[in-house]
CSV table of C-alpha atoms in Angstrom, one decimal:
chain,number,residue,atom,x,y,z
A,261,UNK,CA,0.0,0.0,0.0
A,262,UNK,CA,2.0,3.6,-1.0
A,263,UNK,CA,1.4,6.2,1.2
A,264,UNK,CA,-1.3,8.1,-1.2
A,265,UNK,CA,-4.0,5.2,-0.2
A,266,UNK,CA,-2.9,5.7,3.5
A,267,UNK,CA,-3.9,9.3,4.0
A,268,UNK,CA,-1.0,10.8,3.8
A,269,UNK,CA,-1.7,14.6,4.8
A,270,UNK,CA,-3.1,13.1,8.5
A,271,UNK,CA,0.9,12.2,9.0
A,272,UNK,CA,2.4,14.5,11.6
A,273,UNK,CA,6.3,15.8,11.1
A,274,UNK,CA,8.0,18.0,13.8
A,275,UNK,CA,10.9,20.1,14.3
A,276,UNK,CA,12.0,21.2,17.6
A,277,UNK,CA,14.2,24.2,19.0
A,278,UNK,CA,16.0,24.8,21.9
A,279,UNK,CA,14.4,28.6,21.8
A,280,UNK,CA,10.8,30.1,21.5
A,281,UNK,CA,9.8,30.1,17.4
A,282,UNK,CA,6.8,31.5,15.7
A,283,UNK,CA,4.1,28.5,15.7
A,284,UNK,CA,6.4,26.8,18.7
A,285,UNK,CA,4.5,25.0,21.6
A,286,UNK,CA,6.5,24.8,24.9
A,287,UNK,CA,7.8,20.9,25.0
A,288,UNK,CA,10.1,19.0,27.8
A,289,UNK,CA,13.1,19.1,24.9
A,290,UNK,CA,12.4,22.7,23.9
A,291,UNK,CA,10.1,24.2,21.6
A,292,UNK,CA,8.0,21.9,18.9
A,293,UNK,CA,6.5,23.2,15.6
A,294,UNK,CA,4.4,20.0,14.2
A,295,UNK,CA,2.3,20.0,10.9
A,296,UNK,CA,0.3,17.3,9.1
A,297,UNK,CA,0.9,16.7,5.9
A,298,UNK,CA,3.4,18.9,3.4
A,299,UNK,CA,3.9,22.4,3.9
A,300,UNK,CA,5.6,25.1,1.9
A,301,UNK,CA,9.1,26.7,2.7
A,302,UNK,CA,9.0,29.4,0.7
A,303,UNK,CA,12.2,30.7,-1.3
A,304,UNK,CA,13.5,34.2,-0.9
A,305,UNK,CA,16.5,34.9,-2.7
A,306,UNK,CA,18.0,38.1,-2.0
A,307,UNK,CA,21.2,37.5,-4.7
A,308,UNK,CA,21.7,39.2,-8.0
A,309,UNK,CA,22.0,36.3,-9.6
A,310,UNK,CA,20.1,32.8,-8.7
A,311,UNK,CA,19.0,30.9,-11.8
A,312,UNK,CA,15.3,31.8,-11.7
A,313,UNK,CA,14.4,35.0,-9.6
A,314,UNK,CA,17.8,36.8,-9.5
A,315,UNK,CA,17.8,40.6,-8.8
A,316,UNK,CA,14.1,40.5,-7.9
A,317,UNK,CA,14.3,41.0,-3.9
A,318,UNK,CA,17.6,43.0,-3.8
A,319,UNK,CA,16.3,45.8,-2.0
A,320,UNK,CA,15.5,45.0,1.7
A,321,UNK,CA,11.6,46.6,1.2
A,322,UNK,CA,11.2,44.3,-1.8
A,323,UNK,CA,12.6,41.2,0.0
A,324,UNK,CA,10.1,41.9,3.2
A,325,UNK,CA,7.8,42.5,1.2
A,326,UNK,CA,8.0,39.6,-0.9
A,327,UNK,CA,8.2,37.4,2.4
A,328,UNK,CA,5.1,39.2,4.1
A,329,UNK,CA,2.9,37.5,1.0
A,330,UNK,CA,4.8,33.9,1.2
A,331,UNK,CA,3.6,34.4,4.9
A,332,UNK,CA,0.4,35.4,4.4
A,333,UNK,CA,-0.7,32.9,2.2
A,334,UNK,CA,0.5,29.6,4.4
A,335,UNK,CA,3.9,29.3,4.0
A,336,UNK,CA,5.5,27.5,6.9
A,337,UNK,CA,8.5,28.9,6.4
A,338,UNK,CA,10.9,31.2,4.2
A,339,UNK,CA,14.1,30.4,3.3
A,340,UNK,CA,16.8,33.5,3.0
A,341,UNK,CA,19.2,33.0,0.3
A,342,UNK,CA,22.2,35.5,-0.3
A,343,UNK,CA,25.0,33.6,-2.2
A,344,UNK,CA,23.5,31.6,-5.5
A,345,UNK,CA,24.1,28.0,-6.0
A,346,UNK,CA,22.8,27.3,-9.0
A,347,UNK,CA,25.3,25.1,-11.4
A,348,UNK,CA,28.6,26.9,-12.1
A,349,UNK,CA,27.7,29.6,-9.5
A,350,UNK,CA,30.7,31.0,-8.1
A,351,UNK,CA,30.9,31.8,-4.1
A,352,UNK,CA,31.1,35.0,-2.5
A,353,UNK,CA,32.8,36.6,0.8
A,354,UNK,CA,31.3,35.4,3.4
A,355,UNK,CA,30.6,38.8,5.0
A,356,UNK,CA,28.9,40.0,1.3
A,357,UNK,CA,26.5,37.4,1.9
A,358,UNK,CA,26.0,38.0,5.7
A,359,UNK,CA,25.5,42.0,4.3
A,360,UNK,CA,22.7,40.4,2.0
A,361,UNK,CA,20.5,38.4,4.9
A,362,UNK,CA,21.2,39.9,7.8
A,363,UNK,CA,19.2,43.0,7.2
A,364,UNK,CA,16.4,40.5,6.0
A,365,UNK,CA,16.1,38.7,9.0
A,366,UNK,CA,16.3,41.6,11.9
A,367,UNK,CA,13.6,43.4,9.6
A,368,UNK,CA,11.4,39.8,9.9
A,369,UNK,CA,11.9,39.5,13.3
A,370,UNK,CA,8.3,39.2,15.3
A,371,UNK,CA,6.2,38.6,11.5
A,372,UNK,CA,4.9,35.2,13.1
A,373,UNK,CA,7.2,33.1,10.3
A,374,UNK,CA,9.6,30.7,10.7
A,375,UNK,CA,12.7,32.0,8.8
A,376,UNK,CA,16.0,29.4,7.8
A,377,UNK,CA,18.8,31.0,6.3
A,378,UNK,CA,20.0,28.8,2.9
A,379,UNK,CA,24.0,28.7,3.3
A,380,UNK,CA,26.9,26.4,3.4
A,381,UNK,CA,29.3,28.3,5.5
A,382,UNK,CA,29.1,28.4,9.5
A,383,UNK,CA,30.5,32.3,9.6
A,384,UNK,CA,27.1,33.1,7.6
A,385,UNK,CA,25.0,30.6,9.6
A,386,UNK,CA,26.3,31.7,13.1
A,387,UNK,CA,25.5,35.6,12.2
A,388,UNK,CA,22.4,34.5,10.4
A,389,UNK,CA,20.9,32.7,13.8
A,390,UNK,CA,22.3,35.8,15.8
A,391,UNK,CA,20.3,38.3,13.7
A,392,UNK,CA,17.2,35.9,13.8
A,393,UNK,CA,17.0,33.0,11.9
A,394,UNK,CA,15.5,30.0,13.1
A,395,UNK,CA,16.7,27.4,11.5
A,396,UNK,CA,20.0,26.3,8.5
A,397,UNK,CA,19.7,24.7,5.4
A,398,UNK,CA,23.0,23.7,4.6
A,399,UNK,CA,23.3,22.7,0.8
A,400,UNK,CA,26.6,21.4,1.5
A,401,UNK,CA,25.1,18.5,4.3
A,402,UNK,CA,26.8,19.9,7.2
A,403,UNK,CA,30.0,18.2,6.2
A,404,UNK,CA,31.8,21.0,7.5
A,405,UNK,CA,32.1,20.1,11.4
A,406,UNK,CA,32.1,24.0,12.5
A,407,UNK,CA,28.1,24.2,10.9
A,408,UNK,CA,27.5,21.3,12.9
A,409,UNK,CA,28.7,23.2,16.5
A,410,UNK,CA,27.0,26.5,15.3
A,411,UNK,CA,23.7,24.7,15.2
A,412,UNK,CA,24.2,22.7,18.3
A,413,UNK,CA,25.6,25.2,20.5
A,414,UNK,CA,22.7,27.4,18.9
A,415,UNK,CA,19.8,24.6,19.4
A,416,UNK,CA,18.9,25.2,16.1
A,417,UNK,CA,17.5,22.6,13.6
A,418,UNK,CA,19.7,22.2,10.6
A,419,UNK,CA,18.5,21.0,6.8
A,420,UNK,CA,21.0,18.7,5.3
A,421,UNK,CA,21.0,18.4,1.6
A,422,UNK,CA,23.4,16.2,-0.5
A,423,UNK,CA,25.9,17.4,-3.1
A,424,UNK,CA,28.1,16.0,-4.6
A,425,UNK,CA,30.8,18.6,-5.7
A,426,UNK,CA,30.2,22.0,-5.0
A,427,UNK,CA,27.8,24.4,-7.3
A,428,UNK,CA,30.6,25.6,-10.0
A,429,UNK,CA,31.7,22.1,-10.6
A,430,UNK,CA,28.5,20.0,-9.8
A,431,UNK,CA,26.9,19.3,-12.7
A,432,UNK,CA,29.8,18.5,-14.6
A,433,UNK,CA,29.8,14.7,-15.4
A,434,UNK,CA,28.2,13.9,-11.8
A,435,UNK,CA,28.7,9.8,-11.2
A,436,UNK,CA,27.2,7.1,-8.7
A,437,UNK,CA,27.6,3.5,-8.5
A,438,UNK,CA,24.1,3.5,-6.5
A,439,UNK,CA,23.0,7.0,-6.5
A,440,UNK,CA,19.4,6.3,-3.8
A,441,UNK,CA,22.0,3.9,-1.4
A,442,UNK,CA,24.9,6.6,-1.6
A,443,UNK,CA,22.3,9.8,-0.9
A,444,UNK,CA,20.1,7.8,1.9
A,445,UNK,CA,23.1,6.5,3.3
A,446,UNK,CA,24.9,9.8,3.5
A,447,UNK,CA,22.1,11.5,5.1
A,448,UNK,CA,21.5,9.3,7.7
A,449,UNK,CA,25.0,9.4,8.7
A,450,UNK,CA,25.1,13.3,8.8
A,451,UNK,CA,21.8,13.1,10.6
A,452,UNK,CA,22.8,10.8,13.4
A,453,UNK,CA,26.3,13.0,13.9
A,454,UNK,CA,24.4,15.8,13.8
A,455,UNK,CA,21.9,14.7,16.7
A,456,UNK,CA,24.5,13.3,18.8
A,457,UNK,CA,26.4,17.0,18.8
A,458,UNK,CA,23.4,18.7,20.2
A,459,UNK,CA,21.7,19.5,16.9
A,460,UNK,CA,18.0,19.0,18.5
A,461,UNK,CA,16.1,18.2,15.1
A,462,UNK,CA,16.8,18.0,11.3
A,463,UNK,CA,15.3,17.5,8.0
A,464,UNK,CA,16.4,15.6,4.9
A,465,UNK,CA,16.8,16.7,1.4
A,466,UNK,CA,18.2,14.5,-1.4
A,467,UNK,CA,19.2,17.4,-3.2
A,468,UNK,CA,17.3,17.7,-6.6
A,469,UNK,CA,19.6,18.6,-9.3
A,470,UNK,CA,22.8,19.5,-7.7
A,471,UNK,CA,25.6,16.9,-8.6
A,472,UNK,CA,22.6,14.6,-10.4
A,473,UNK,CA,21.8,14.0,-14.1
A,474,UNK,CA,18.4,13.5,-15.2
A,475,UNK,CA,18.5,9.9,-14.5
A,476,UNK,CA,19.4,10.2,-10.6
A,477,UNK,CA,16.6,13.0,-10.1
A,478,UNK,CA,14.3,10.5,-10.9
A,479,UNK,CA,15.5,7.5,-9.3
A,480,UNK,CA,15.9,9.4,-6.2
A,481,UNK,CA,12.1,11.0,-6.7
A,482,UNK,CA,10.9,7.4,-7.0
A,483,UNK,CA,12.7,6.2,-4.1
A,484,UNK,CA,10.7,8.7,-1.9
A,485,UNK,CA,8.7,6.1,0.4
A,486,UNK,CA,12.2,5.1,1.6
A,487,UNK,CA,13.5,7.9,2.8
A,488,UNK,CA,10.2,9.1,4.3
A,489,UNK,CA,9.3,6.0,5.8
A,490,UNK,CA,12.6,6.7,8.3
A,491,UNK,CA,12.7,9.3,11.4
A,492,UNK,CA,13.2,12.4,10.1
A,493,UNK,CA,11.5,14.6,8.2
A,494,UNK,CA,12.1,15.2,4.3
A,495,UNK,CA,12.3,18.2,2.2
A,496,UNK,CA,12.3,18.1,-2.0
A,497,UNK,CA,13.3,21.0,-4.0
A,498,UNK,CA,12.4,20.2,-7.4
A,499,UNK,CA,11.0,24.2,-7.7
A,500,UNK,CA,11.7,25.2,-11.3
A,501,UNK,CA,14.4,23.2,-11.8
A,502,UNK,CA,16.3,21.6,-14.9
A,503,UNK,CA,15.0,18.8,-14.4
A,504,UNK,CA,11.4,19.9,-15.8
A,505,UNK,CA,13.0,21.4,-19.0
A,506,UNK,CA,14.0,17.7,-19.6
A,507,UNK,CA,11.0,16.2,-18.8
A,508,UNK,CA,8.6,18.9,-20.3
A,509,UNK,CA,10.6,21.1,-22.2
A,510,UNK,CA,10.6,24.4,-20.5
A,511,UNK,CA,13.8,26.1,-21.0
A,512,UNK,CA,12.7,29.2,-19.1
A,513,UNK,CA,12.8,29.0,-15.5
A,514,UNK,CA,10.3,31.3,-14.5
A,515,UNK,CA,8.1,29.2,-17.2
A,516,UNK,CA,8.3,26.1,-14.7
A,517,UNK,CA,6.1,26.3,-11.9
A,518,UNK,CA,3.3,23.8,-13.2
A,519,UNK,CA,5.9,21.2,-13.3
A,520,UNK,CA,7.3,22.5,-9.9
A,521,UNK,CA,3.7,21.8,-8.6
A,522,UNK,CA,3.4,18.6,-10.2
A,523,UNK,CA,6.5,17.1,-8.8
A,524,UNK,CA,6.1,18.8,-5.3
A,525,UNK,CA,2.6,16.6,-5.4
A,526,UNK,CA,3.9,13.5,-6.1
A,527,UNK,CA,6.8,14.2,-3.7
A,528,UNK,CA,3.7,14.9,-0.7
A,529,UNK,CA,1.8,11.8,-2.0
A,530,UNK,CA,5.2,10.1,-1.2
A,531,UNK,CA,5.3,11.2,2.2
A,532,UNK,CA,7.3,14.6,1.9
A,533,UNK,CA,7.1,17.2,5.0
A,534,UNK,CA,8.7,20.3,3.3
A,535,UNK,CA,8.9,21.2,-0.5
A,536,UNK,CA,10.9,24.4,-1.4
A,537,UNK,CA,8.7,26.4,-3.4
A,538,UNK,CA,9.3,29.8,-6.0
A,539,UNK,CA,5.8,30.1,-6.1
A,540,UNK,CA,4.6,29.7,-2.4
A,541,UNK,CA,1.1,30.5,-2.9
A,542,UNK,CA,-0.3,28.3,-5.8
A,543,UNK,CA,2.1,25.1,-3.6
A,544,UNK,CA,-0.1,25.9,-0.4
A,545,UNK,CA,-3.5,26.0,-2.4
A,546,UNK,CA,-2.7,22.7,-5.0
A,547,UNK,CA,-1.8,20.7,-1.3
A,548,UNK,CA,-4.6,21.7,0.8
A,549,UNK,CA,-6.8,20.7,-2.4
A,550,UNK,CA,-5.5,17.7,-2.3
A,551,UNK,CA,-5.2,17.0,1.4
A,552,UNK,CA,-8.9,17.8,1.5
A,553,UNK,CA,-9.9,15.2,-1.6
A,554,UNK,CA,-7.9,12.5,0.3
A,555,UNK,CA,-9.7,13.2,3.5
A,556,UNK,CA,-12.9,13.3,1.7
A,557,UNK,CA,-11.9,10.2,-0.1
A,558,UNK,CA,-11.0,8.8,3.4
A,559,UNK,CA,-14.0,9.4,5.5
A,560,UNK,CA,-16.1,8.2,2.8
A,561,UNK,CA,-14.8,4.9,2.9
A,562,UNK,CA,-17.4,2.2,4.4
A,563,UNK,CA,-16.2,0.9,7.5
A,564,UNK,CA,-16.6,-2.7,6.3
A,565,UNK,CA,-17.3,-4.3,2.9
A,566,UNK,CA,-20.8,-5.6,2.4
A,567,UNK,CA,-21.2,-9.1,3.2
């Protein structure tokens, strides 16, 4: 039986924080935001150059702004972006990206949303957490050890996402002998290291496009139920990706949201807590739509077959 025939929006997920969040209920290990179902972390990219939305929030009033409406219409979260990791993306300064996020994040602070800061380096994510942020989402899988004591000492969940490479290299002839054994396997491990330093929750993300070819983005979307059927939470990021120009042929990003909704369903039929969404608002209608039909379809089921 896969999960869609099992009700799958009534399944509860959980993070928990060692410090009072927006949506956070007081628990013995800290403070504990559950949902049912699949939410929406909505993406905020305050960069000049990411691959679908860059130079769109630059200014601090458009980037509030812009987060204000993810907010208002159900997004769990927002994630704060200020260095681009799209394929061949080159880094920046640490401090140039702190510059970019900080100002985001103070100017956030008491709008009732739960805000993660999208980074791979601990400098950002321990100024990022000091200025506001809630939780990281760590592109890079906390494989650096110092993320890993910036989010423990700070009792702040962490989202680990697998790479293989980095962003200017990553899509560059990406290889895996067993590309669902080597990605589950990998986060697991960085999940249980992560716990046992004092990290107090985490999520999952198998890290759509980013050191994968066509071929492992779907094997790894298919192999869904076996990553979600495990303890922690799971985020896909499939939002406008390359990977829908190849299935659909769509070479404009911003052209891309109807196959960014149609993967994010299946991935929420396949038990997903979290998708990253461009488009937060048409993610959080096209999931409560469905979470309503399967409860519908749910409670209308006869309680026992006729004799």
């Amino acid at each position: 039986m896969n999960r869609a025939s099992e009700g799958w929006p009534r399944r509860a997920h959980q993070l928990t924080f060692a410090f009072p969040v927006p949506g956070g209920a007081r628990a013995a290990d800290g403070w504990r935001v559950q949902w049912p179902g699949c939410a929406v972390m909505g993406v905020l990219n305050v960069t000049p150059d990411s691959f679908s939305d860059g130079g769109r929030h630059a200014t601090l009033e458009a980037a509030v702004a812009q987060a204000r409406a993810m907010r208002d219409v159900g997004a769990l979260m927002i994630d704060v972006g200020g260095e681009s990791t799209r394929p061949g993306a080159e880094p920046v300064p640490a401090e140039q990206e702190l510059d970019r996020v900080r100002p985001v994040l103070q100017a956030l602070a008491g709008e009732g949303v739960l805000l993660s800061v999208d980074t791979l380096k601990a400098e950002v994510a321990a100024g990022a957490l000091a200025a506001g942020a809630h939780l990281i989402n760590d592109v890079n899988g906390l494989r650096d050890p110092a993320m890993i004591r910036i989010c423990g000492e700070a009792g702040a969940p962490a989202c680990i996402m697998h790479m293989q490479g980095e962003p200017r290299t990553m899509q560059q002839a990406p290889h895996y002998e067993d590309v669902v054994g080597e990605v589950h396997a990998f986060l697991l491990e960085q999940a249980r290291a992560a716990l046992a330093a004092g990290v107090p929750s985490v999520l999952l993300d198998p890290g759509l496009g980013f050191g994968k070819t066509l071929a492992h983005n779907l094997a790894l979307l298919r192999a869904l139920p076996e990553l979600t059927a495990g303890p922690f939470p799971v985020l896909v990021g499939a939002s406008r990706k390359r990977l829908i120009d190849y299935l659909a042929g769509v070479p404009r990003a911003a052209d891309r949201d109807p196959g960014s909704l149609a993967l994010h369903l299946y991935a929420a039929r396949q038990g997903a807590a979290l998708v990253r969404a461009h488009a937060a608002g048409a993610h959080v209608q096209a999931l409560r739509v469905e979470a309503a039909l399967d409860d519908r379809a749910e409670s209308a089921r006869p309680l026992e077959s006729p004799a």
